[in-house]
Amino acid sequence: MKIWLALLFVLVPFSSSAQVLLTDDEIAQVLSYGPWPPTPSDDPSNRVSGNPAAIALGEKLFFDPILSADGTMACASCHNPSNGFGDGLPRGEGRVQLDRNTPTLWNLVAHRWFGWAGDTDNLWAQSITPILNPAEMAHDADGLKGALSASEHVQAYQSLFGDIDAHSPEDALINVGKALAAFQETLVTGKTPFDLFVDALAKGDVETASAFSQSAQRGLKVFFGEGRCAFCHVGPALTSGEFNDVAVPYFLSPTEVDSGRFGGLKALLQSPYTLDGDYSDDPERSEAWAVRSVRQLHSDFGTFRVPSLRNVALTAPYMHDGSLPDLRSVVIHYSTIDMERLHADGESILSPFALTTGEVDDLVAFLESLTELKRD
Amino acid sequence: MVIRSLIASLFLLLPNQIFACEGTDEMDALFSDDAEASPAFISFDPPPMSAPFRLELIICDASLGDVNVDALMPLHQHGMNYEPVVSRVGEGRFNVSGMVFHMPGLWKIEVIARRQDADLRYWLDVEL
């Protein structure tokens, strides 16, 4: 009998009891990543923000190739809902191959700047950027107004904005941008396993919090600690919304560079479509402080916007040039970062941290826990 | 008349910092490496992450010109991405808007107050 009991003791594995692995300081830090989702609020610069009719029109326009000059390309051609609102390619394919990866459209409400280089400070201006880009939808304001006037959308447009014939082509263009923006503002992801963990910790519910994957918790500790991810991926949207150099080369060819934020700021400050401009519907210009006070720094060269990590597992490939095919390669990129490639003047945030294979798995598990739970 | 002239002369002999100046209980004293620097105080609500916040500044010196306020992360060797706006709201009193700390960690707020003879430099460490 004793022999059988001894064998049982040795052979039957102990079940590792789930627990919260974070220190008190880490718990305090993780609480800053909630709550999610954010409370909806309308964009004061867009008079049709939150308007159900504008959202419906924006959604129809999003899928309609009349927004391109030759009628072949819609917003959804590159921002495919089935592909994380991206295209799954390293670099976008417009009329030519574009310089950068197609970013997702999820959670844009959480952003201050748009596009990899922050060329725009609001969603309606960002929405018309690809429409006018000769390398993408290649339209112009006159052509767009004409196409819209002849389309099935004209009645919905006029219900919202008034007689299209009384609008200048530029007014019609901006109104299309605002309808598109109203739709994209609704693309907010839901709760994730990580959010359930944060919510449980906020309530002091250790039992529920302990159900969060132990591997993801270990990964979270790396995220906060030696990975230094939490310097840039902060807050409920898991992004500071600002721009950084992460040692991804910015050469497009041996003779061309992508200047990133440096060029983006030049475009922004020349644009008539900013929150400080005449097309903003906000008389207070309440959010224009950013475009008015943003600094143009030499160190902006070759920096790119910190993306949100929500649903990151669904938006491969990664980085501004789509050069990293999966999350594992992203983690290894940071873990073995080449300090010689960091070019921001003297900035000292990242350094290699040489994760073990198990630690890489854990950090990937944490990133995967940022995928929204399936909705009913 | 003679007595009034004598009293007026006494005022001329007093140092520049003749106005009553002290921080409130909610204010922190700013540090300075200059032993001769006038007292200075600062107050602000806990800064939000990567969002604009304001601060109130008092510098106990009546001869100030322009005042500049900035901040940097000493361990990361970078500053803020936005230019704060300093508004004078009274003698030695300033409101500063548009401060943005876009990263967690140690920030150093720096204040430079211009005077005719020499600049006054102050600082305060803030952990976000």
XYZ file of C-alpha atoms in Angstrom:
504
model
C 0.000 0.000 0.000
C 2.755 2.402 1.012
C 4.539 1.692 -2.263
C 1.439 2.552 -4.277
C 0.924 5.770 -2.340
C 4.548 6.742 -2.844
C 4.270 6.064 -6.586
C 1.104 8.140 -6.721
C 2.897 11.021 -4.992
C 5.783 10.898 -7.431
C 3.941 10.196 -10.664
C 0.870 12.408 -10.370
C 1.997 15.984 -11.122
C 1.069 18.699 -8.723
C -1.425 21.064 -10.318
C 0.269 24.454 -10.364
C -2.230 26.729 -8.696
C -3.098 29.826 -10.725
C -2.150 33.038 -9.012
C -1.429 36.696 -9.617
C 2.289 36.906 -10.301
C 2.624 40.706 -10.236
C 4.230 42.724 -7.463
C 2.259 45.540 -5.839
C 4.122 48.084 -7.987
C 3.325 46.107 -11.131
C -0.340 45.900 -10.139
C -0.413 49.683 -9.667
C 1.119 50.055 -13.111
C -1.256 47.605 -14.788
C -4.279 49.491 -13.449
C -3.232 52.437 -15.630
C -4.050 50.245 -18.655
C -7.754 50.338 -17.937
C -10.600 50.786 -18.155
C -11.409 49.685 -21.678
C -13.306 50.368 -23.899
C -13.255 54.174 -23.622
C -16.429 56.155 -23.041
C -17.606 57.274 -26.487
C -17.362 60.981 -27.173
C -17.978 62.945 -30.344
C -15.228 64.782 -32.183
C -16.096 68.497 -31.932
C -14.142 69.236 -35.122
C -16.537 66.966 -37.063
C -20.141 68.124 -36.905
C -21.417 64.681 -37.978
C -19.330 62.713 -35.492
C -21.599 60.270 -33.689
C -24.465 60.925 -36.117
C -26.074 57.578 -37.056
C -26.907 58.742 -40.587
C -23.313 59.911 -41.108
C -21.974 56.638 -39.735
C -24.185 54.716 -42.172
C -23.109 56.883 -45.110
C -19.482 56.625 -44.065
C -19.700 52.852 -43.923
C -21.188 52.676 -47.430
C -18.545 55.044 -48.795
C -15.800 53.025 -47.094
C -16.665 50.042 -49.281
C -17.403 51.994 -52.477
C -14.725 52.320 -55.172
C -16.232 55.607 -56.407
C -13.780 57.206 -53.983
C -11.011 56.341 -56.468
C -10.538 58.121 -59.777
C -10.908 54.995 -61.909
C -13.525 53.349 -59.726
C -11.379 50.344 -58.875
C -10.228 51.020 -55.323
C -12.186 51.502 -52.134
C -10.887 52.224 -48.639
C -11.669 48.596 -47.878
C -9.372 47.462 -50.687
C -6.434 48.033 -48.339
C -8.223 48.316 -44.995
C -9.957 44.948 -45.176
C -12.153 44.141 -42.163
C -11.310 40.448 -42.545
C -7.632 41.275 -42.294
C -7.634 43.343 -39.144
C -8.547 46.389 -41.271
C -5.167 46.001 -42.937
C -4.054 44.029 -45.973
C -1.630 41.488 -44.533
C 1.187 42.792 -46.746
C 4.530 44.211 -45.638
C 3.890 47.406 -47.617
C 0.615 48.706 -48.965
C -0.285 48.212 -52.619
C -1.940 51.248 -54.144
C -1.349 52.045 -57.792
C 2.276 51.367 -56.931
C 3.850 49.743 -53.929
C 3.654 52.207 -51.074
C 6.440 53.028 -48.651
C 4.792 51.788 -45.512
C 2.731 49.025 -43.968
C -1.064 49.526 -44.093
C -2.065 50.313 -40.514
C -5.192 48.938 -38.889
C -8.183 51.226 -38.398
C -9.151 49.860 -35.015
C -9.360 52.277 -32.094
C -8.476 55.416 -34.027
C -10.533 57.370 -31.486
C -7.619 56.899 -29.094
C -5.106 58.618 -31.376
C -3.876 62.191 -31.439
C -1.910 61.788 -34.680
C -2.742 59.671 -37.726
C -0.646 57.736 -40.167
C 2.814 56.374 -39.420
C 4.295 59.880 -39.590
C 1.461 61.880 -38.064
C 0.786 63.904 -41.230
C -2.691 64.658 -39.911
C -4.163 65.513 -36.530
C -7.723 64.379 -37.108
C -9.543 61.464 -38.650
C -11.461 63.335 -41.359
C -8.264 64.804 -42.777
C -6.593 61.394 -42.619
C -9.565 59.876 -44.456
C -9.151 62.129 -47.475
C -5.371 61.721 -47.647
C -5.430 58.400 -49.560
C -8.316 59.661 -51.714
C -6.110 62.461 -53.030
C -2.833 60.527 -53.104
C -1.869 59.812 -56.749
C -0.242 56.568 -55.577
C -3.470 55.404 -53.954
C -6.998 56.407 -54.954
C -5.741 59.243 -57.157
C -8.892 61.351 -57.038
C -9.285 65.098 -56.921
C -11.994 67.195 -55.301
C -13.773 67.998 -58.587
C -13.834 64.382 -59.712
C -14.997 63.167 -56.308
C -17.855 65.677 -56.159
C -18.950 64.599 -59.645
C -18.813 60.905 -58.776
C -20.719 61.474 -55.546
C -23.419 63.569 -57.278
C -24.068 60.738 -59.733
C -24.050 58.014 -57.079
C -26.659 56.336 -54.915
C -25.190 58.170 -51.918
C -26.179 61.677 -52.984
C -29.495 61.710 -51.105
C -27.882 60.555 -47.869
C -25.133 63.140 -48.403
C -27.653 65.944 -48.959
C -29.720 64.945 -45.928
C -26.642 65.431 -43.807
C -24.797 68.271 -45.468
C -27.275 70.085 -47.729
C -27.488 70.588 -51.488
C -24.316 69.209 -53.035
C -24.600 71.603 -55.968
C -24.200 74.479 -53.550
C -20.943 73.004 -52.225
C -17.507 73.679 -53.579
C -15.603 70.538 -54.581
C -13.402 71.033 -51.555
C -16.415 71.258 -49.230
C -17.760 68.019 -50.695
C -14.375 66.372 -50.214
C -14.223 67.438 -46.550
C -17.803 66.270 -45.973
C -16.931 62.849 -47.410
C -13.957 62.767 -45.044
C -16.207 63.590 -42.112
C -18.691 60.849 -42.977
C -15.848 58.346 -43.326
C -14.451 59.509 -39.992
C -17.854 59.105 -38.308
C -17.871 55.460 -39.423
C -14.263 54.745 -38.467
C -14.828 56.185 -34.985
C -17.132 53.216 -34.360
C -14.317 50.707 -34.990
C -13.510 50.213 -31.319
C -12.389 46.818 -30.111
C -14.000 45.135 -27.144
C -12.634 43.630 -23.984
C -9.693 41.283 -24.053
C -8.482 38.665 -21.569
C -6.010 41.311 -20.407
C -8.869 43.744 -19.738
C -10.666 41.133 -17.646
C -7.451 40.765 -15.658
C -7.160 44.543 -15.178
C -10.828 44.836 -14.210
C -10.478 42.046 -11.676
C -7.395 43.634 -10.121
C -9.196 46.971 -9.952
C -11.949 45.294 -7.927
C -9.502 43.352 -5.780
C -10.905 40.097 -7.173
C -7.781 37.978 -6.928
C -9.572 34.758 -7.825
C -10.751 36.086 -11.196
C -7.419 37.815 -11.837
C -5.604 34.552 -11.161
C -7.417 32.975 -14.115
C -5.361 35.178 -16.486
C -2.782 32.995 -18.193
C 0.332 32.517 -16.086
C 2.430 32.700 -19.258
C 0.801 36.026 -20.207
C 1.447 37.330 -16.688
C 5.113 36.413 -16.961
C 5.137 38.151 -20.329
C 3.544 41.208 -18.747
C 6.348 41.348 -16.214
C 8.849 41.417 -19.088
C 6.701 44.073 -20.804
C 6.974 46.288 -17.718
C 10.535 45.394 -16.855
C 13.519 44.516 -18.998
C 11.544 44.731 -22.249
C 10.919 48.444 -21.625
C 7.781 48.118 -23.747
C 5.803 50.133 -21.197
C 7.744 53.323 -21.916
C 5.946 53.746 -25.238
C 3.002 51.346 -25.066
C 1.153 53.067 -22.256
C -2.416 53.594 -21.142
C -5.620 51.804 -22.095
C -4.850 52.078 -25.831
C -1.332 50.738 -25.232
C 0.277 53.628 -27.066
C 1.620 57.035 -26.103
C 0.477 58.213 -29.539
C 3.915 59.752 -30.083
C 6.886 58.835 -32.275
C 10.005 56.816 -31.639
C 12.989 55.201 -33.244
C 13.030 51.435 -32.713
C 16.023 50.561 -34.869
C 13.996 49.648 -37.948
C 15.917 50.927 -40.977
C 14.329 53.900 -42.711
C 16.042 53.491 -46.085
C 13.545 52.842 -48.889
C 16.337 52.238 -51.391
C 20.086 52.891 -51.432
C 19.310 56.503 -52.307
C 15.956 57.194 -50.667
C 14.961 57.511 -47.035
C 11.655 57.634 -45.232
C 11.938 60.669 -42.988
C 9.034 59.537 -40.823
C 7.776 62.101 -38.332
C 10.185 64.750 -39.666
C 8.418 64.732 -43.048
C 5.047 64.153 -41.442
C 5.358 67.359 -39.452
C 6.214 69.324 -42.578
C 3.071 67.983 -44.266
C 0.973 68.661 -41.158
C 2.082 72.252 -40.758
C 1.387 72.998 -44.440
C -2.056 71.385 -44.401
C -5.268 73.440 -44.404
C -7.097 70.455 -42.899
C -5.822 70.568 -39.322
C -7.768 71.086 -36.118
C -6.629 74.688 -36.183
C -7.822 75.263 -39.734
C -10.981 76.643 -41.303
C -12.544 73.228 -41.909
C -12.747 72.347 -38.221
C -16.324 72.583 -36.933
C -15.109 73.313 -33.399
C -15.373 77.046 -32.705
C -13.229 76.612 -29.586
C -10.485 74.760 -31.484
C -10.214 72.810 -28.234
C -7.835 70.149 -29.542
C -5.752 72.477 -31.707
C -3.196 72.929 -28.923
C -1.189 69.985 -30.316
C -0.739 71.278 -33.876
C -0.088 74.783 -32.526
C 2.601 73.719 -30.079
C 4.197 70.600 -31.569
C 7.961 70.917 -31.759
C 9.896 70.199 -34.927
C 12.993 68.382 -33.731
C 15.959 67.007 -35.611
C 15.464 63.820 -33.644
C 12.091 63.328 -35.372
C 13.907 62.071 -38.455
C 13.178 58.413 -39.081
C 10.800 58.060 -36.135
C 7.351 56.553 -36.550
C 4.143 56.538 -34.550
C 3.864 54.067 -31.714
C 0.995 51.772 -32.738
C -1.629 50.557 -30.327
C -1.150 46.926 -29.327
C -4.857 46.138 -29.098
C -5.608 43.233 -31.452
C -1.943 43.266 -32.427
C -1.981 39.509 -33.000
C -4.402 40.101 -35.891
C -2.459 42.806 -37.750
C 0.726 41.142 -39.023
C 3.173 42.000 -40.473
C 4.683 44.610 -38.203
C 6.652 47.868 -37.980
C 6.280 50.870 -40.275
C 7.728 48.934 -43.206
C 6.055 45.609 -42.431
C 9.479 44.013 -42.196
C 8.719 41.731 -39.240
C 6.337 38.892 -40.163
C 5.027 37.843 -36.761
C 4.960 38.713 -33.074
C 7.792 36.374 -32.261
C 10.106 38.195 -34.650
C 9.036 41.542 -33.136
C 9.934 40.365 -29.645
C 13.270 38.996 -30.864
C 13.944 42.277 -32.710
C 13.676 44.200 -29.443
C 15.394 41.524 -27.410
C 18.457 41.637 -29.675
C 18.164 45.261 -30.733
C 21.095 46.634 -32.706
C 22.120 49.769 -30.842
C 24.099 50.934 -33.882
C 20.826 51.306 -35.769
C 19.283 53.634 -33.178
C 19.680 57.090 -34.633
C 17.594 59.474 -32.531
C 20.074 62.011 -31.154
C 21.400 60.516 -27.999
C 18.025 59.113 -27.003
C 18.528 56.226 -24.676
C 15.383 54.199 -24.093
C 15.919 50.796 -25.652
C 18.684 48.294 -25.104
C 19.008 44.571 -25.835
C 17.704 42.280 -23.123
C 18.423 38.795 -24.421
C 15.257 36.863 -23.583
C 15.269 33.095 -23.272
C 13.004 31.084 -25.568
C 10.527 30.651 -22.743
C 10.498 34.383 -22.037
C 9.872 35.105 -25.734
C 6.918 32.694 -25.577
C 5.606 34.472 -22.490
C 5.824 37.946 -24.000
C 4.096 36.686 -27.153
C 1.403 35.137 -24.945
C 0.860 38.508 -23.293
C 0.589 40.272 -26.662
C -1.909 37.655 -27.810
C -3.986 38.324 -24.691
C -4.648 41.797 -26.123
C -6.969 40.256 -28.754
C -10.600 41.128 -28.184
C -12.879 38.368 -27.041
C -15.432 37.221 -29.592
C -18.588 39.259 -29.430
C -21.990 37.586 -29.019
C 8.576 117.406 3.191
C 12.047 116.503 4.500
C 10.612 113.588 6.470
C 8.727 112.297 3.388
C 11.932 112.482 1.320
C 13.809 110.530 3.954
C 11.147 107.798 4.023
C 11.098 107.602 0.192
C 14.895 107.190 0.180
C 14.598 104.273 2.598
C 12.320 102.473 0.089
C 14.883 102.976 -2.668
C 17.524 101.321 -0.520
C 15.437 98.171 0.097
C 16.223 95.038 -2.091
C 14.093 94.344 -5.199
C 12.145 91.466 -3.666
C 9.942 93.672 -1.578
C 6.567 92.082 -2.373
C 5.157 89.472 -0.021
C 5.847 86.122 -1.687
C 5.316 82.603 -0.511
C 3.942 79.417 -1.940
C 0.655 77.933 -0.790
C 0.443 74.652 1.125
C -0.293 72.861 -2.143
C 2.898 74.082 -3.777
C 6.297 72.443 -3.943
C 9.451 74.480 -3.595
C 11.633 74.492 -6.690
C 15.309 73.707 -6.305
C 18.128 75.875 -7.561
C 21.880 75.363 -7.650
C 22.276 79.124 -7.215
C 22.401 79.994 -3.517
C 21.359 83.561 -4.342
C 18.218 82.502 -6.220
C 14.923 83.826 -4.898
C 12.480 81.271 -3.563
C 10.226 79.710 -6.216
C 7.215 77.429 -5.984
C 5.237 75.225 -8.321
C 1.954 73.365 -8.199
C 0.139 71.020 -10.571
C -2.314 68.145 -10.464
C -0.793 64.684 -11.016
C 0.226 64.777 -14.696
C -1.828 62.515 -16.951
C -0.002 60.147 -19.283
C 0.653 61.697 -22.707
C -1.975 64.415 -22.292
C -1.635 68.161 -21.680
C -1.572 69.525 -18.131
C -1.080 72.921 -16.498
C 1.084 74.179 -13.713
C 1.187 77.305 -11.567
C 4.521 78.963 -10.881
C 5.576 81.590 -8.363
C 9.050 83.152 -8.434
C 9.723 85.589 -5.618
C 11.547 88.192 -7.656
C 10.052 91.434 -8.902
C 12.688 92.076 -11.582
C 11.944 89.130 -13.886
C 11.804 89.297 -17.643
C 10.774 86.264 -19.686
C 10.274 82.932 -17.989
C 10.786 79.668 -19.885
C 9.548 76.321 -18.642
C 10.547 72.989 -20.109
C 11.058 69.384 -19.060
C 13.211 66.425 -20.009
C 13.743 62.810 -19.057
C 17.363 62.795 -17.834
C 17.733 59.010 -18.110
C 16.390 58.901 -21.678
C 17.987 62.118 -22.888
C 14.889 63.522 -24.525
C 12.468 66.327 -23.776
C 8.835 67.066 -24.421
C 7.342 67.015 -27.901
C 5.301 70.164 -27.334
C 6.219 73.764 -26.505
C 4.544 74.887 -23.270
C 2.959 78.326 -23.094
C 3.931 80.565 -20.172
C 1.542 83.377 -19.226
C 2.309 86.009 -16.640
C -0.743 86.438 -14.369
C 0.688 88.679 -11.692
C 3.926 89.867 -10.185
C 6.123 86.772 -10.067
C 3.133 84.563 -10.873
C 2.823 82.473 -14.021
C 0.468 79.911 -15.495
C 2.005 77.297 -17.769
C -0.135 75.260 -20.154
C 0.611 72.574 -22.724
C 3.012 70.508 -20.646
C 2.922 66.884 -21.911
C 4.790 63.979 -20.345
C 4.498 61.242 -22.967
C 6.404 58.524 -21.121
C 6.374 57.064 -17.632
C 9.492 57.571 -15.568
C 11.522 60.435 -14.137
C 10.957 63.906 -15.622
C 12.888 67.023 -14.640
C 10.951 70.284 -14.903
C 13.317 73.197 -15.610
C 12.499 76.876 -15.174
C 14.706 79.670 -16.490
C 13.746 83.166 -15.398
C 15.577 85.982 -17.157
C 16.919 88.923 -15.179
C 19.064 91.797 -16.290
C 22.084 90.695 -14.281
C 21.798 86.886 -14.568
C 19.275 84.140 -15.310
C 17.686 82.268 -12.446
C 17.529 78.506 -12.962
C 15.253 76.177 -11.043
C 14.283 72.537 -11.307
C 12.031 69.858 -9.821
C 12.013 66.093 -10.362
C 8.638 64.487 -11.061
C 8.038 60.744 -11.300
C 5.249 59.809 -13.686
